Coordinates of C-alpha atoms and ligand atoms in Angstrom, one line a residue:
M1 CA -34.3 5.4 -10.3
G2 CA -34.2 2.9 -6.9
D3 CA -33.4 4.5 -4.2
E4 CA -31.8 1.4 -2.5
V5 CA -29.1 1.9 -0.5
K6 CA -25.9 0.6 -0.7
K7 CA -24.2 1.5 2.3
G8 CA -19.9 1.4 1.0
L9 CA -21.0 -0.1 -2.7
L10 CA -21.1 -3.5 -1.5
G11 CA -21.4 -5.1 -4.4
I12 CA -21.6 -2.0 -6.7
V13 CA -19.7 -2.8 -10.0
V14 CA -18.7 1.3 -11.2
D15 CA -16.8 0.8 -14.3
E16 CA -14.1 -1.9 -16.1
T17 CA -10.0 -1.8 -15.7
T18 CA -7.5 -4.5 -18.0
I19 CA -5.2 -4.0 -14.6
S20 CA -6.0 -6.6 -12.5
Q21 CA -8.2 -9.2 -12.0
V22 CA -9.6 -10.0 -7.6
M23 CA -11.2 -13.8 -8.6
P24 CA -12.3 -14.9 -5.1
D25 CA -13.8 -17.2 -6.1
I26 CA -10.6 -19.5 -7.4
N27 CA -8.5 -17.5 -4.3
S28 CA -6.6 -15.6 -7.6
L29 CA -5.1 -12.2 -8.3
T30 CA -3.6 -11.6 -11.4
Y31 CA -2.0 -8.3 -13.4
R32 CA -2.6 -7.6 -17.3
G33 CA -3.8 -11.1 -16.7
Y34 CA -0.8 -12.8 -15.2
A35 CA -0.9 -14.2 -11.9
V36 CA 0.9 -12.3 -9.0
Q37 CA 2.3 -15.9 -7.1
D38 CA 4.1 -16.4 -11.1
L39 CA 5.4 -13.0 -11.5
C40 CA 6.0 -13.2 -7.4
E41 CA 8.9 -16.7 -8.1
K42 CA 9.3 -15.3 -12.2
C43 CA 10.5 -11.3 -11.7
S44 CA 11.8 -8.0 -9.8
F45 CA 9.7 -5.7 -8.7
E46 CA 10.4 -3.5 -11.7
E47 CA 9.6 -5.9 -14.7
V48 CA 6.6 -5.6 -12.5
A49 CA 6.0 -1.8 -12.4
Y50 CA 6.9 -1.4 -15.4
L51 CA 3.9 -3.9 -16.5
V52 CA 1.2 -2.5 -14.6
L53 CA 1.9 0.7 -16.1
N54 CA 2.7 -0.5 -19.1
G55 CA 0.1 -3.4 -19.4
D56 CA 3.0 -6.6 -20.7
L57 CA 5.8 -7.0 -19.3
P58 CA 8.8 -5.6 -20.1
K59 CA 11.6 -6.9 -23.0
K60 CA 15.1 -6.4 -21.5
K61 CA 15.8 -3.0 -23.3
E62 CA 12.4 -1.5 -22.6
L63 CA 13.3 -2.9 -18.8
K64 CA 16.9 -1.6 -19.6
K65 CA 15.5 1.3 -20.0
F66 CA 12.7 1.6 -17.7
K67 CA 15.1 1.1 -14.7
K68 CA 17.9 3.8 -16.5
Q69 CA 14.9 6.4 -16.6
L70 CA 13.7 5.2 -12.9
E71 CA 17.6 5.5 -11.3
E72 CA 18.2 8.3 -13.9
N73 CA 14.7 10.5 -11.8
R74 CA 15.3 9.2 -7.8
N75 CA 17.3 12.3 -6.5
I76 CA 15.4 14.8 -5.0
T77 CA 15.7 18.7 -4.6
I78 CA 17.2 20.3 -1.6
N79 CA 13.5 22.1 -1.6
L80 CA 11.8 18.6 -1.2
R81 CA 15.1 17.5 1.2
E82 CA 14.7 20.5 3.4
I83 CA 11.0 20.6 4.3
V84 CA 11.1 16.5 4.5
K85 CA 14.0 17.0 7.4
H86 CA 11.9 19.7 8.7
M87 CA 8.6 18.2 9.1
P88 CA 8.2 17.3 13.5
K89 CA 9.5 14.2 14.1
R90 CA 6.6 12.8 15.5
S91 CA 4.9 13.2 12.2
H92 CA 3.5 10.1 11.3
P93 CA 5.4 9.0 7.7
M94 CA 2.5 8.5 5.9
D95 CA 1.6 12.4 6.7
V96 CA 4.9 12.6 5.9
T97 CA 4.5 10.7 2.4
R98 CA 1.5 12.0 1.8
T99 CA 2.9 16.2 2.3
I100 CA 5.6 14.4 -0.4
V101 CA 4.0 13.9 -3.3
S102 CA 2.0 17.0 -2.9
V103 CA 4.7 19.0 -2.1
L104 CA 6.3 17.7 -5.7
G105 CA 3.8 18.5 -7.2
L106 CA 4.5 21.8 -6.3
E107 CA 7.6 20.6 -8.4
D108 CA 6.9 19.3 -10.4
K109 CA 7.6 20.9 -14.4
E110 CA 3.5 19.7 -15.8
T111 CA 1.2 19.6 -12.8
N112 CA -1.2 20.6 -15.1
N113 CA -0.5 18.6 -18.3
N114 CA -2.6 15.5 -18.1
S115 CA -2.0 14.3 -21.9
P116 CA -0.6 10.1 -21.7
E117 CA 2.5 10.9 -22.1
A118 CA 3.2 13.5 -19.2
N119 CA 0.4 11.5 -16.4
M120 CA 2.9 8.0 -17.6
K121 CA 6.1 11.0 -16.9
K122 CA 5.5 11.8 -13.9
A123 CA 4.1 8.4 -12.8
I124 CA 7.7 7.6 -13.9
R125 CA 9.4 10.8 -10.8
I126 CA 7.2 9.9 -9.2
F127 CA 7.5 6.6 -8.4
A128 CA 11.1 7.0 -9.0
K129 CA 11.0 9.9 -5.9
A130 CA 9.3 9.2 -3.8
P131 CA 10.9 6.2 -2.2
T132 CA 14.1 9.4 -2.3
A133 CA 12.2 11.6 0.8
I134 CA 9.7 8.5 2.0
A135 CA 13.8 7.2 3.3
A136 CA 15.2 11.0 3.9
F137 CA 12.8 11.2 6.8
F138 CA 12.8 7.8 8.1
R139 CA 16.6 9.0 8.7
A140 CA 16.2 12.9 9.7
R141 CA 13.7 12.1 12.1
K142 CA 16.6 9.5 14.3
G143 CA 18.8 13.0 14.2
K144 CA 20.7 10.7 11.1
N145 CA 22.0 12.6 8.0
V146 CA 19.8 11.7 4.8
I147 CA 22.4 8.6 2.9
P148 CA 21.3 9.7 -1.1
P149 CA 20.0 7.4 -3.0
K150 CA 22.5 5.3 -5.5
K151 CA 22.8 4.3 -8.7
N152 CA 23.3 -0.2 -10.3
L153 CA 21.1 -0.6 -6.7
S154 CA 18.1 -3.0 -7.7
F155 CA 14.7 -0.2 -6.5
S156 CA 14.8 -2.3 -3.2
E157 CA 17.8 -2.6 -3.0
N158 CA 18.9 1.4 -3.1
F159 CA 15.3 1.1 -0.8
F160 CA 17.3 -0.4 2.7
Y161 CA 20.7 1.8 1.6
M162 CA 19.0 4.9 1.3
C163 CA 17.3 3.9 5.2
F164 CA 19.5 1.7 6.2
G165 CA 23.2 2.5 4.7
K166 CA 23.7 -1.1 3.0
V167 CA 21.4 -4.2 1.6
P168 CA 21.1 -6.7 3.0
N169 CA 21.7 -10.3 2.2
K170 CA 19.8 -11.8 -0.8
E171 CA 16.9 -13.4 0.6
I172 CA 16.5 -10.2 2.3
V173 CA 16.1 -8.2 -0.4
K174 CA 13.6 -10.7 -2.5
A175 CA 11.1 -11.2 1.1
F176 CA 11.1 -7.2 0.2
D177 CA 10.9 -7.6 -3.5
V178 CA 8.4 -9.8 -3.1
S179 CA 6.0 -7.3 -0.2
L180 CA 6.1 -4.4 -3.3
I181 CA 5.1 -7.2 -5.9
L182 CA 2.6 -8.1 -3.5
Y183 CA 1.0 -5.2 -2.3
A184 CA 1.9 -3.1 -5.7
E185 CA -2.7 -3.3 -7.6
H186 CA -5.8 -4.7 -6.0
S187 CA -7.9 -3.8 -8.2
F188 CA -11.0 -0.6 -7.2
N189 CA -9.8 -1.1 -2.8
V190 CA -10.3 2.2 -1.5
S191 CA -7.6 4.3 -2.0
T192 CA -7.7 3.3 -6.0
F193 CA -10.9 4.7 -5.7
T194 CA -10.0 7.4 -4.1
A195 CA -7.4 8.2 -6.8
R196 CA -10.1 7.4 -9.7
T197 CA -12.7 9.7 -8.1
I198 CA -10.6 12.2 -7.7
T199 CA -8.8 11.9 -11.4
S200 CA -12.4 11.9 -12.4
S201 CA -13.1 15.6 -11.8
L202 CA -10.0 16.3 -14.8
S203 CA -7.5 17.0 -11.4
D204 CA -4.3 16.6 -11.1
I205 CA -2.3 12.9 -11.0
H206 CA 0.2 14.5 -7.8
G207 CA -3.7 15.8 -6.7
A208 CA -4.6 11.9 -7.1
I209 CA -1.9 10.1 -5.6
T210 CA -2.2 12.5 -2.2
G211 CA -5.9 11.6 -1.7
A212 CA -4.7 7.7 -1.9
I213 CA -2.0 8.1 0.2
A214 CA -4.6 9.3 3.1
S215 CA -7.1 6.6 2.0
L216 CA -3.9 4.1 2.5
K217 CA -3.4 5.9 6.4
G218 CA -6.6 4.6 7.7
P219 CA -5.8 1.4 9.4
L220 CA -9.3 -1.2 7.8
H221 CA -7.2 -0.3 4.4
G222 CA -3.2 0.0 4.6
G223 CA -2.8 1.0 7.4
A224 CA -3.4 -2.9 8.8
N225 CA 0.4 -3.6 8.8
E226 CA 1.1 -1.3 11.0
E227 CA -1.6 -2.6 13.5
V228 CA -0.6 -6.1 13.8
M229 CA 2.6 -5.2 14.4
H230 CA 0.7 -3.4 17.2
M231 CA -0.9 -6.6 17.9
M232 CA 1.8 -9.2 18.2
N233 CA 3.6 -6.7 19.9
K234 CA 1.1 -6.6 23.2
I235 CA 1.2 -10.4 22.5
K236 CA 5.1 -10.3 23.2
K237 CA 5.1 -14.4 23.2
P238 CA 3.7 -17.3 21.6
E239 CA 2.3 -18.6 25.0
N240 CA 0.3 -15.9 25.5
A241 CA -1.0 -15.6 22.2
L242 CA -4.2 -18.1 22.1
K243 CA -5.8 -16.8 25.1
W244 CA -4.9 -12.9 23.5
I245 CA -7.1 -13.9 20.6
N246 CA -9.8 -15.4 22.0
K247 CA -10.4 -12.4 24.4
T248 CA -10.6 -10.3 22.1
L249 CA -12.8 -12.7 20.4
D250 CA -14.8 -13.2 23.3
K251 CA -15.1 -9.1 23.3
K252 CA -16.2 -9.3 19.8
E253 CA -13.1 -6.6 18.7
V254 CA -11.6 -6.7 14.9
V255 CA -8.8 -8.3 14.4
M256 CA -6.2 -7.1 12.5
G257 CA -4.8 -8.0 9.6
F258 CA -8.1 -10.3 9.4
G259 CA -10.8 -10.1 7.3
H260 CA -12.1 -9.0 2.9
R261 CA -14.2 -7.4 1.0
V262 CA -14.0 -9.5 -1.7
Y263 CA -11.9 -12.4 -0.8
K264 CA -13.7 -14.7 1.9
K265 CA -12.1 -17.2 1.7
G266 CA -9.5 -16.4 2.1
D267 CA -6.9 -13.6 0.2
S268 CA -4.4 -15.4 -2.7
R269 CA -1.7 -13.1 -2.0
V270 CA -0.8 -14.6 1.7
P271 CA 0.3 -18.1 1.2
T272 CA 2.9 -16.3 -1.2
M273 CA 3.4 -14.0 2.1
E274 CA 4.1 -16.1 4.4
K275 CA 6.3 -18.0 2.7
Y276 CA 9.2 -15.2 2.4
F277 CA 7.9 -14.2 6.4
K278 CA 9.4 -17.8 7.2
K279 CA 12.2 -17.2 4.9
V280 CA 12.8 -14.3 6.4
S281 CA 12.7 -15.5 9.9
K282 CA 14.8 -18.6 9.3
V283 CA 17.7 -15.1 8.0
K284 CA 16.8 -13.6 11.8
S285 CA 16.7 -16.9 13.3
D286 CA 13.7 -14.9 15.7
K287 CA 11.1 -17.1 15.4
K288 CA 8.6 -15.7 17.4
F289 CA 6.3 -13.9 15.0
I290 CA 5.8 -17.0 13.6
K291 CA 4.9 -19.4 15.9
I292 CA 2.3 -16.0 17.5
Y293 CA 1.3 -15.6 13.9
E294 CA 0.3 -18.8 13.7
I295 CA -2.0 -19.9 16.9
V296 CA -3.9 -16.4 15.8
K297 CA -4.2 -17.1 12.6
K298 CA -6.0 -21.2 13.4
V299 CA -7.8 -19.4 16.1
M300 CA -9.3 -16.6 13.6
I301 CA -10.3 -20.0 11.6
D302 CA -11.3 -22.1 13.5
R303 CA -14.0 -20.0 15.9
K304 CA -14.7 -16.7 13.0
N305 CA -13.5 -18.8 9.5
I306 CA -11.9 -15.3 8.7
H307 CA -8.0 -15.5 6.8
P308 CA -6.4 -14.1 7.4
N309 CA -4.9 -11.1 3.7
V310 CA -2.2 -9.5 3.0
D311 CA -1.2 -7.0 5.4
Y312 CA -1.0 -9.7 8.3
P313 CA 1.9 -11.8 7.4
T314 CA 3.5 -8.2 5.9
G315 CA 4.0 -6.1 8.9
P316 CA 5.7 -8.9 11.6
T317 CA 7.9 -9.5 7.7
Y318 CA 8.4 -5.7 8.1
H319 CA 9.6 -5.7 11.6
L320 CA 12.0 -8.6 11.3
M321 CA 13.8 -7.1 8.5
G322 CA 14.6 -4.0 10.6
F323 CA 11.6 -1.5 9.5
D324 CA 9.9 1.4 12.3
T325 CA 6.3 0.2 12.7
D326 CA 4.7 3.9 11.2
F327 CA 6.9 3.0 8.3
F328 CA 5.4 -0.5 7.3
T329 CA 2.4 1.9 5.1
P330 CA 5.1 4.3 2.8
I331 CA 6.2 0.9 2.2
F332 CA 3.0 0.3 1.1
V333 CA 3.1 3.5 -0.9
I334 CA 6.2 3.0 -2.5
S335 CA 4.4 0.3 -4.2
R336 CA 0.9 1.0 -5.0
I337 CA 1.6 4.5 -6.3
T338 CA 2.3 2.1 -9.8
G339 CA -1.4 0.9 -9.6
W340 CA -2.0 4.0 -8.9
S341 CA -0.8 5.7 -11.9
A342 CA -2.3 3.1 -13.5
H343 CA -5.9 3.7 -12.5
I344 CA -5.5 7.4 -13.2
M345 CA -4.9 6.5 -16.2
E346 CA -6.9 4.5 -17.5
Q347 CA -9.4 7.0 -15.9
H348 CA -7.5 9.6 -18.0
A349 CA -8.1 8.1 -20.9
A350 CA -12.2 6.9 -20.3
N351 CA -13.2 9.5 -17.8
K352 CA -17.1 9.6 -17.0
L353 CA -16.9 12.6 -13.3
I354 CA -17.7 9.4 -10.4
R355 CA -20.8 11.0 -8.5
P356 CA -22.9 9.0 -6.8
L357 CA -26.1 9.7 -5.3
S358 CA -26.9 9.5 -1.4
K359 CA -31.2 8.5 -0.5
Y360 CA -31.3 12.4 2.2
S361 CA -32.4 10.6 5.8
G362 CA -32.3 15.2 8.5
P363 CA -35.2 17.2 9.0
D364 CA -38.1 18.0 6.3
H365 CA -38.9 21.1 4.4
R366 CA -38.5 24.0 7.1
K367 CA -38.6 28.0 6.8
V368 CA -35.3 29.8 8.4
M369 CA -35.6 31.8 10.8
L370 CA -33.8 35.6 11.8
L371 CA -31.6 34.8 13.8
N372 CA -33.9 36.9 17.5
Q373 CA -36.7 34.8 16.6
R374 CA -34.6 31.2 17.1
Ligands
LIG1 N1 -11.9 -9.5 12.9 C1 -13.5 -9.3 13.8 N2 -13.9 -9.7 12.8 C2 -13.7 -9.2 11.1 C3 -12.9 -8.8 10.7 C4 -12.2 -9.0 12.1 N3 -10.2 -8.5 11.0 N4 -12.9 -9.1 9.5 C5 -14.5 -9.2 9.1 N5 -15.1 -9.2 10.5 C6 -16.6 -10.3 11.1 C7 -17.3 -8.3 10.9 O1 -17.4 -8.2 12.4 C8 -19.0 -8.8 10.3 O2 -19.2 -10.0 11.4 P1 -21.1 -9.6 11.9 O3 -21.6 -9.9 10.3 O4 -20.8 -10.7 12.6 O5 -21.0 -8.3 11.9 C9 -18.5 -9.6 9.6 O6 -16.6 -10.1 9.7 C10 -18.5 -9.0 8.4 O7 -17.2 -8.6 8.3 P2 -17.4 -7.0 8.0 O8 -16.7 -5.8 8.7 O9 -19.1 -6.6 7.1 O10 -16.6 -7.5 6.0 P3 -16.2 -6.0 4.5 O11 -15.9 -6.2 3.9 O12 -17.1 -4.7 5.6 O13 -15.4 -5.5 5.6 C11 -12.6 -4.9 6.1 C12 -13.5 -6.1 4.9 C13 -11.3 -5.3 6.2 C14 -11.9 -4.2 6.4 C15 -12.7 -6.3 7.3 O14 -12.5 -7.3 7.8 C16 -12.1 -5.6 8.6 O15 -11.7 -4.3 10.0 N6 -10.5 -5.7 8.5 C17 -9.7 -5.9 10.1 C18 -8.7 -4.8 9.0 C19 -8.1 -5.7 7.7 O16 -6.8 -5.8 8.0 N7 -7.8 -4.1 6.4 C20 -6.5 -5.1 5.2 C21 -7.7 -4.9 4.6 S1 -6.9 -5.7 3.4 C22 -6.1 -5.4 3.0 C23 -5.7 -3.7 2.4 O17 -6.4 -2.9 2.2 O18 -4.7 -3.4 3.2

C-alpha cells in the first residue's frame, strides 16, 4: 500500500452510488438519471424528493400517498416545540436545526432500528417534521407565535405559511421549489460523506443527519449561501461592486459562492437558479442584488476564471423572499435531508466501514518520563 497523501481526498473515488451523478465535462447533474434542470421545469419538489428517496419518479397514486404521508407527519410534539421555544434566541439556526434532528431521534420509537423499512419511515418523519421545528424557531426567536403546519398545502407553501403566516404568490413558491430541487442531492459532498461515514459504523439515521447538518453549516459548504448575502450587504449598492470585488481579489481573499471541488467550468445548477432569481427580483421590483450579482460574477470569471456555485444565486433569492440570512442554510437542510437519507440507506444496503489511513508526521518513538523527571 502506497503512502501518498491525498489531502481532502482530492480525486479519490471511495464508493459507488446510484443516486446522482455530477458530470463536470458536460456540465450536468442528474438525480437517478434525470437532469436537474429538466426536473425543475417539469416536477414539484415533492416529486423530486420521492425520486431521490425511492429511485424513480412517482406515478399519480404514489405521489398522492407520499404527500399524505408527509402531511400526516408534519406535526411536532409539544416537547420539541417547547425545546425550540426555549433555545437561546442568539443561537445560530443551523445549531438549532442540528439539535432538532437530534431531539427527533430521542423521540422516535425506531431510532435504533436500521432495517430498510424503518429507515425509510424515519427518513420521511425527519423530512416532514424538521421544517415545522425550523419554522417554529424562525418565529419564536422574534417573540412571535408558532404556527402549526397546515394540510392541503404543498411542502413549499406550507413552509412559507409556517414562517410568515401566509403563502406568497405562485412565482415565489415556484422559485423556492426550484431551489429545493437543486439543493436535494449532490453525490459525495462533505455533508453526505459525513452522513455515510457515520452510517458506516452502523449508527442510526438521526445521528448521521445530525452530523451532516454540522458539516453543512461550514462556509466552504452550505454556509456559503449566508456568506454570499453578507457579502452583498457589505457591497451595499451596484456602484460599489466593481471596486469591492477587485480589491477583494487583489487581497487574495476567497469570494463566497464561487468555485467548486468538482465543477471547474461552472456549476450546472446555476443557470436554472439564476433564471428564478431574476424572476423573484422582478416580482419584488428589486434589481439591486441582481446588478451586484452580475458585476461580481463577471469580474470573477474574467480575472480568475472561477465560476459561481449554486449558493451564489440562492442567497439573494432567499433574502428577497423575506427569509433571515441565518436561515438560508437551514432551508438547504430541509431539502438535503432527502439526499442524505437516500445515501444513508444506500450505505446500509452495502456497508463497508469507512476508515482511511493517515501518514504519521509527529515525534519519533520516545520513552515516557515520570512527572518529576520531565
Ligand atoms: N474565491 C477566490 N479564489 C478561489 C475561490 C473563491 N471562491 N475558489 C477557489 N479559489 C482559488 C483558490 O484560492 C485556489 O487558488 P490557488 O491555486 O492560487 O491557491 C484555486 O482557486 C483552487 O481552489 P481550491 O480551494 O484549492 O479548490 P477546492 O476544490 O479545494 O475548493 C471550494 C473548493 C468550494 C472550497 C472553494 O472554491 C471555496 O472556498 N469557495 C468559496 C466557498 C463556497 O462558495 N462554497 C460552496 C461550495 S458549492 C455548494 C455547496 O457545497 O454548498
